[in-house]
Short mmCIF file of C-alpha atoms in Angstrom, two decimals:
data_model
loop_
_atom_site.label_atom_id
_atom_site.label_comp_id
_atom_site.label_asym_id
_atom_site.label_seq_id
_atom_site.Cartn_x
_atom_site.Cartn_y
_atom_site.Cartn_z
CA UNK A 1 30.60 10.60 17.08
CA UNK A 2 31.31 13.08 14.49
CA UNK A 3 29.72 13.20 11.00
CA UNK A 4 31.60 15.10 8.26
CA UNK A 5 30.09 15.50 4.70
CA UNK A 6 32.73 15.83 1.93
CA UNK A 7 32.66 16.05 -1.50
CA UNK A 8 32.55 11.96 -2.29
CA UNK A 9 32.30 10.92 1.29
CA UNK A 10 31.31 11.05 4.25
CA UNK A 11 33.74 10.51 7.35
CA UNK A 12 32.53 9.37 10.23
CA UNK A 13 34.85 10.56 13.30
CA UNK A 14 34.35 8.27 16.71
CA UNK A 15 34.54 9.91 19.89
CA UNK A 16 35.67 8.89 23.67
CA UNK A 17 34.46 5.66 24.55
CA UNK A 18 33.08 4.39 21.14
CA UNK A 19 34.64 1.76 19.25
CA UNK A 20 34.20 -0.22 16.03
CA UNK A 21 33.07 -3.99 15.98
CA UNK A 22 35.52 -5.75 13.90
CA UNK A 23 33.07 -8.91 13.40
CA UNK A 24 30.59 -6.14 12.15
CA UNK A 25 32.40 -3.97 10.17
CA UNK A 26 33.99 -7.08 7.76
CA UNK A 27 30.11 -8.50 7.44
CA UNK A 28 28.66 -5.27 6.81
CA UNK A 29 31.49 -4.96 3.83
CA UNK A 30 31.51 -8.17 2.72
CA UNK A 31 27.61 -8.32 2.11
CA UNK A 32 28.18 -4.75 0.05
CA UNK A 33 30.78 -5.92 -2.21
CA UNK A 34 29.14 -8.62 -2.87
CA UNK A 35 25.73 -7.62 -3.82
CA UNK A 36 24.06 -9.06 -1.04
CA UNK A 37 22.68 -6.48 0.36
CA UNK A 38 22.51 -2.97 -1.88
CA UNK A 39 20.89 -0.37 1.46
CA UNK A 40 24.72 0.08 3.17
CA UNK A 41 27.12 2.46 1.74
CA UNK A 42 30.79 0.96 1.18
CA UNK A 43 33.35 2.00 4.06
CA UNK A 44 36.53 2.17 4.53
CA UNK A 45 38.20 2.62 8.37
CA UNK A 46 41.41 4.47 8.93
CA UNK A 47 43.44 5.97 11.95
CA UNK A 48 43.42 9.77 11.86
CA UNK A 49 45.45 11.42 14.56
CA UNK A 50 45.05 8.12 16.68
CA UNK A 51 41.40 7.93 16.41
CA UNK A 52 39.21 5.81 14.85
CA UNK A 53 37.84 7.11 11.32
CA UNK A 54 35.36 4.97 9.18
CA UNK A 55 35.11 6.68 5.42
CA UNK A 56 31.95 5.93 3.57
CA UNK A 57 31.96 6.50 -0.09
CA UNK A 58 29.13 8.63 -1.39
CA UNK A 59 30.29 8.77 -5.00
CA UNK A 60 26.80 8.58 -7.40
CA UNK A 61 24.90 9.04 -4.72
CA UNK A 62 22.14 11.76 -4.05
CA UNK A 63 21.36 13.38 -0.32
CA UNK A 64 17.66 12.91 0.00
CA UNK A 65 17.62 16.25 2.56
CA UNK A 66 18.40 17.83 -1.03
CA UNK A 67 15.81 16.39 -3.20
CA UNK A 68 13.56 19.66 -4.15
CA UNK A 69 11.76 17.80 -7.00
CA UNK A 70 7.75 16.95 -6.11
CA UNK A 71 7.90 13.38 -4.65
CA UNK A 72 4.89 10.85 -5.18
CA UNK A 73 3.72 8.10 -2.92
CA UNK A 74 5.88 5.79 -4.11
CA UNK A 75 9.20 7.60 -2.80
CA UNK A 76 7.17 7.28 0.97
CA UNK A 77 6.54 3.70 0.65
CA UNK A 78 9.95 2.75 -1.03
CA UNK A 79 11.52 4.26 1.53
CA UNK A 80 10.36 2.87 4.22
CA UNK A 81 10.59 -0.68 2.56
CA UNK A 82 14.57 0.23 2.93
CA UNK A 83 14.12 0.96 6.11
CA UNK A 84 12.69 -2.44 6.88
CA UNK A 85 14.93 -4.18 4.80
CA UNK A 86 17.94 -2.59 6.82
CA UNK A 87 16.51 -3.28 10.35
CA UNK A 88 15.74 -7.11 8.99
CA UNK A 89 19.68 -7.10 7.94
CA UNK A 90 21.14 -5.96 11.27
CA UNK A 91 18.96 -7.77 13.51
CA UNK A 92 19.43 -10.88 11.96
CA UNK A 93 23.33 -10.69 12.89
CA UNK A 94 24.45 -11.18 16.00
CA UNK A 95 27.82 -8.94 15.27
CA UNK A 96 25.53 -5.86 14.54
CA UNK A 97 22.58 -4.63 16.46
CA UNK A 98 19.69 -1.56 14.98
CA UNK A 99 21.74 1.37 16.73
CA UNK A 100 23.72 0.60 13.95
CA UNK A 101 21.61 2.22 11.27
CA UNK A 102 22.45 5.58 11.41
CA UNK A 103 18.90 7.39 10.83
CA UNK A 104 20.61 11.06 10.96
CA UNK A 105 18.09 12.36 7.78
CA UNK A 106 21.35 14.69 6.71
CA UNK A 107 23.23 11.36 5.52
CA UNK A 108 20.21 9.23 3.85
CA UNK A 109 20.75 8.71 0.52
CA UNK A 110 19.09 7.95 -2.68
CA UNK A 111 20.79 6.55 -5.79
CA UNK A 112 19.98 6.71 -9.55
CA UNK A 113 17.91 3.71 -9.54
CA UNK A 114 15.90 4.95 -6.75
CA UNK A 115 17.74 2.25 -4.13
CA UNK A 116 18.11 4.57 -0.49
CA UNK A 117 21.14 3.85 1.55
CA UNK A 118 22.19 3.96 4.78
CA UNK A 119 25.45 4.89 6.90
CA UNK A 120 25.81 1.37 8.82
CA UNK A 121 28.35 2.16 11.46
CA UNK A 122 28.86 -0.65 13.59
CA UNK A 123 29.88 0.09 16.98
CA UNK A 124 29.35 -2.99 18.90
CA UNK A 125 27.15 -2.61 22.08
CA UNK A 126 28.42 1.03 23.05
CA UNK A 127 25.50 2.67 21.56
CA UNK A 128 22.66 0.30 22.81
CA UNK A 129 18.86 1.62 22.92
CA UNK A 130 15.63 0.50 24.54
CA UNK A 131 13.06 -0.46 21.69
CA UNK A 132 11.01 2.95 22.21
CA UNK A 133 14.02 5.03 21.76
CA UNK A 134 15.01 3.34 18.40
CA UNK A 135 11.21 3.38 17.11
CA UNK A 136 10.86 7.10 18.15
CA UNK A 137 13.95 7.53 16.00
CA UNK A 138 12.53 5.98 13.50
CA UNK A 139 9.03 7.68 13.51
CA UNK A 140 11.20 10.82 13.09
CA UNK A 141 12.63 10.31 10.21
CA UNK A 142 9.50 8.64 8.48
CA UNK A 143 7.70 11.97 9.62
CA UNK A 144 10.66 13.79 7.36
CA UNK A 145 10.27 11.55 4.26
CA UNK A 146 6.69 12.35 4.42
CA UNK A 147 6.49 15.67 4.62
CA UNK A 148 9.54 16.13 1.68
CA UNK A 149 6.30 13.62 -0.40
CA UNK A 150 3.62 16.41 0.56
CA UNK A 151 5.75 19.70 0.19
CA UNK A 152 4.36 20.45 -3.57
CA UNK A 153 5.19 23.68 -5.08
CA UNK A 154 2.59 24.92 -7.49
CA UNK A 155 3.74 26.12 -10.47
CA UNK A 156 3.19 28.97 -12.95
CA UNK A 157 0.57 30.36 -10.63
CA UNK A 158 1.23 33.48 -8.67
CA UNK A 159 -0.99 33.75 -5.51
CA UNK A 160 -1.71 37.41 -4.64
CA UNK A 161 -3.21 36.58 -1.19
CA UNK A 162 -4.45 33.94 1.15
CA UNK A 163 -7.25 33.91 3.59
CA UNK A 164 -7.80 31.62 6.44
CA UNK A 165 -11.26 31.08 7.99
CA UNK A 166 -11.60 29.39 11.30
CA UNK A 167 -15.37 28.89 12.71
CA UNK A 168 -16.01 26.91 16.28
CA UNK A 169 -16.01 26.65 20.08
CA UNK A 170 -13.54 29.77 19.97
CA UNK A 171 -16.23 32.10 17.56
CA UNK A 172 -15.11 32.76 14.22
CA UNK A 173 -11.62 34.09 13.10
CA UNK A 174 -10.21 35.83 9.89
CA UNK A 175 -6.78 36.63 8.57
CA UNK A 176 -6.48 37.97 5.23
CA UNK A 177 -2.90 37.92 4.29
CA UNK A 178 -1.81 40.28 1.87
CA UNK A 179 2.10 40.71 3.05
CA UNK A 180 4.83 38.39 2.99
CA UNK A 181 5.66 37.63 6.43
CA UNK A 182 2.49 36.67 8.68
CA UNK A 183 2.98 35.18 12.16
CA UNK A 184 -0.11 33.49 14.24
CA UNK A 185 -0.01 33.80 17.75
CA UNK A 186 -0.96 34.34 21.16
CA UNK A 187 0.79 37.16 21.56
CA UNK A 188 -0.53 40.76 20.87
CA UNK A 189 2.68 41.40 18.81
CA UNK A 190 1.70 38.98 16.08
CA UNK A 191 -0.31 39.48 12.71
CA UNK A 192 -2.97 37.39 13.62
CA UNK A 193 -3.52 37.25 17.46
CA UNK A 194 -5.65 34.30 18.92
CA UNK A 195 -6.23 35.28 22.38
CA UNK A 196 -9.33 33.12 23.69
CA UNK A 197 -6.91 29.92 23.05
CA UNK A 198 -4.77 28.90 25.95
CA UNK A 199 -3.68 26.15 23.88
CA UNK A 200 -1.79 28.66 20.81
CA UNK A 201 1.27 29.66 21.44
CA UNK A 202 2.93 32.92 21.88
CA UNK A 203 4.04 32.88 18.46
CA UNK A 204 2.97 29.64 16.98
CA UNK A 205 3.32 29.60 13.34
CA UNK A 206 4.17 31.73 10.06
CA UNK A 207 2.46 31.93 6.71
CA UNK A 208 5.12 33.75 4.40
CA UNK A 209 5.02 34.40 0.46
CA UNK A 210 7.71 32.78 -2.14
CA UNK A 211 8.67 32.79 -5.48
CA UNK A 212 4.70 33.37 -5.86
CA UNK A 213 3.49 30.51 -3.11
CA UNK A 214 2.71 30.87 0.41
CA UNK A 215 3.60 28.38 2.70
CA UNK A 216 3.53 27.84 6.40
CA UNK A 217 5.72 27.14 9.03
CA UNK A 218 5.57 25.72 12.39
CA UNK A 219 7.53 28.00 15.40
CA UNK A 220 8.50 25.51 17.48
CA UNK A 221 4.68 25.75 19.37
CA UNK A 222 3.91 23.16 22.03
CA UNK A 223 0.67 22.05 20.31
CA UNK A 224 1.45 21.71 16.50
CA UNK A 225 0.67 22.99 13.45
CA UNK A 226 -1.07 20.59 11.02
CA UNK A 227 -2.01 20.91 7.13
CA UNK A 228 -4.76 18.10 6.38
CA UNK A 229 -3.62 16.29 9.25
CA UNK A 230 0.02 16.00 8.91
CA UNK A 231 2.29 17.70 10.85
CA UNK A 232 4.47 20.73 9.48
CA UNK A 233 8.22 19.93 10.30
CA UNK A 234 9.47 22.34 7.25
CA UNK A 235 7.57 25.00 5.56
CA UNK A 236 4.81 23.59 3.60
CA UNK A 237 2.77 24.94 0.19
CA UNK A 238 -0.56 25.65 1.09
CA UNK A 239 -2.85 24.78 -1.49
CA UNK A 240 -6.60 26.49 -2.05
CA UNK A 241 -9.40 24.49 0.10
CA UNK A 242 -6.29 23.51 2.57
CA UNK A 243 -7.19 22.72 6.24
CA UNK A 244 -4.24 24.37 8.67
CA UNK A 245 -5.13 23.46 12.46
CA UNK A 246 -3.13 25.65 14.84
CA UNK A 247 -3.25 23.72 18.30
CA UNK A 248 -6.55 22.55 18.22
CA UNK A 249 -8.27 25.05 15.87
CA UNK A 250 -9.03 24.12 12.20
CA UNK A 251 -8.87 26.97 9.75
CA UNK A 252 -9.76 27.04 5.67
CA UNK A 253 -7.46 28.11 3.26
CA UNK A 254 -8.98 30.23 0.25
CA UNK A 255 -6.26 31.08 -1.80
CA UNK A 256 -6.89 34.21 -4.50
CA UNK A 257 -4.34 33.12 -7.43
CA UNK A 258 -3.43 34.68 -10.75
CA UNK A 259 -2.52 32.25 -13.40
CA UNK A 260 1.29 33.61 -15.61
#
């Protein structure tokens, strides 16, 4: 499958071996035009070079992957009420089935009213998954809309540096960050080198400056990098009196900030 974003749509290209479910893909339509069930994007399926091409109509619609604006709690919960909603829809039809839900975060959408909507692509049994495959799919992209609800930019406030404080089983660690670019690692080629911790990784996160914030940024480490106990998938403000655990180790944000 192939998934092409265009300037009102979004075509949806199938590949060797996949193949649309008629049954499915009238339902699916039927229950759209008709108002009966507002979380599926209207399609349309043509024959493009002799292979099979469903066109889903994006018109009014918002990508949430490119929703900047500060999001409150209600976006998280909301969301995953669609989410819900959608799995309730498709398994309670016996021509669709929950692969059908495409849960690719880069074609979620959001509308003016605040109604999210989904590319429902029904393929019949070709794309079957065991239940722990489709909920780890699923936790995925409910770890995304929750970090877009805690990625707050502070405004009007220019932070001149940052200092992180970690005290514990490991001794007691400082990094004052004055520069823009700061990575955290094992290795002695980073800014701040944590060698006693076989659990840190070579280079295992960044704290970098921005339009007058820092943030940081998970690189790819095996253990994690947290702020207040979420996990950072995309670079994340950090906030004075901030808790950022690397691996295992808990450090304090103090944040020295000049109001503008």
């Amino acid at each position: 499958m192939k998934i092409q974003k265009l300037k009102d749509h979004v075509a949806v290209e199938l590949s060797g071996g996949e193949k649309i479910s008629e049954l499915g893909y009238k339902y699916i339509n039927k229950s759209v035009l008709d108002g009966k069930f507002s979380h599926a994007l209207p399609m349309k399926r043509i024959l493009k070079n002799g292979q099979d091409r469903i066109l889903f109509s994006t018109s009014g619609e918002k990508y949430i992957s490119e929703i900047e604006d500060d999001l409150d709690d209600d976006f998280v919960e909301i969301f995953e009420k669609a989410l819900n909603d959608t799995i309730t829809y498709v398994s309670s039809n016996s021509f669709l089935q929950k692969e059908d839900i495409c849960l690719d975060k880069n074609v979620i959408f959001i509308d003016d009213s605040g109604d999210f909507k989904f590319l429902l692509i029904p393929y019949g049994k070709c794309h079957a998954q065991s239940d722990d495959e489709f909920q780890n799919t699923v936790n995925d992209v409910l770890k995304y809309i929750k970090s877009k609800n805690s990625n707050k930019i502070i405004k009007n406030t220019n932070i001149n540096e940052i200092d992180i404080s970690y005290k514990g089983m490991y001794g007691s660690i400082s990094f004052y960050i004055v520069n823009d670019n700061f990575i955290i690692g094992k290795d002695a080629a980073c800014n701040g080198v944590i060698s006693a911790n076989n659990a840190v990784s070579r280079k295992h996160c960044r704290i970098f400056k921005e339009e007058g914030a820092y943030y940081v940024e998970d690189l790819h480490s095996s253990n994690h990098t947290y702020v207040n106990g979420k996990e950072v998938l995309q670079a994340t403000i950090l906030n004075n009196g901030d808790v950022i655990r690397v691996a295992d180790m808990d450090f304090n944000v103090s944040l020295s900030e000049e109001n503008i």
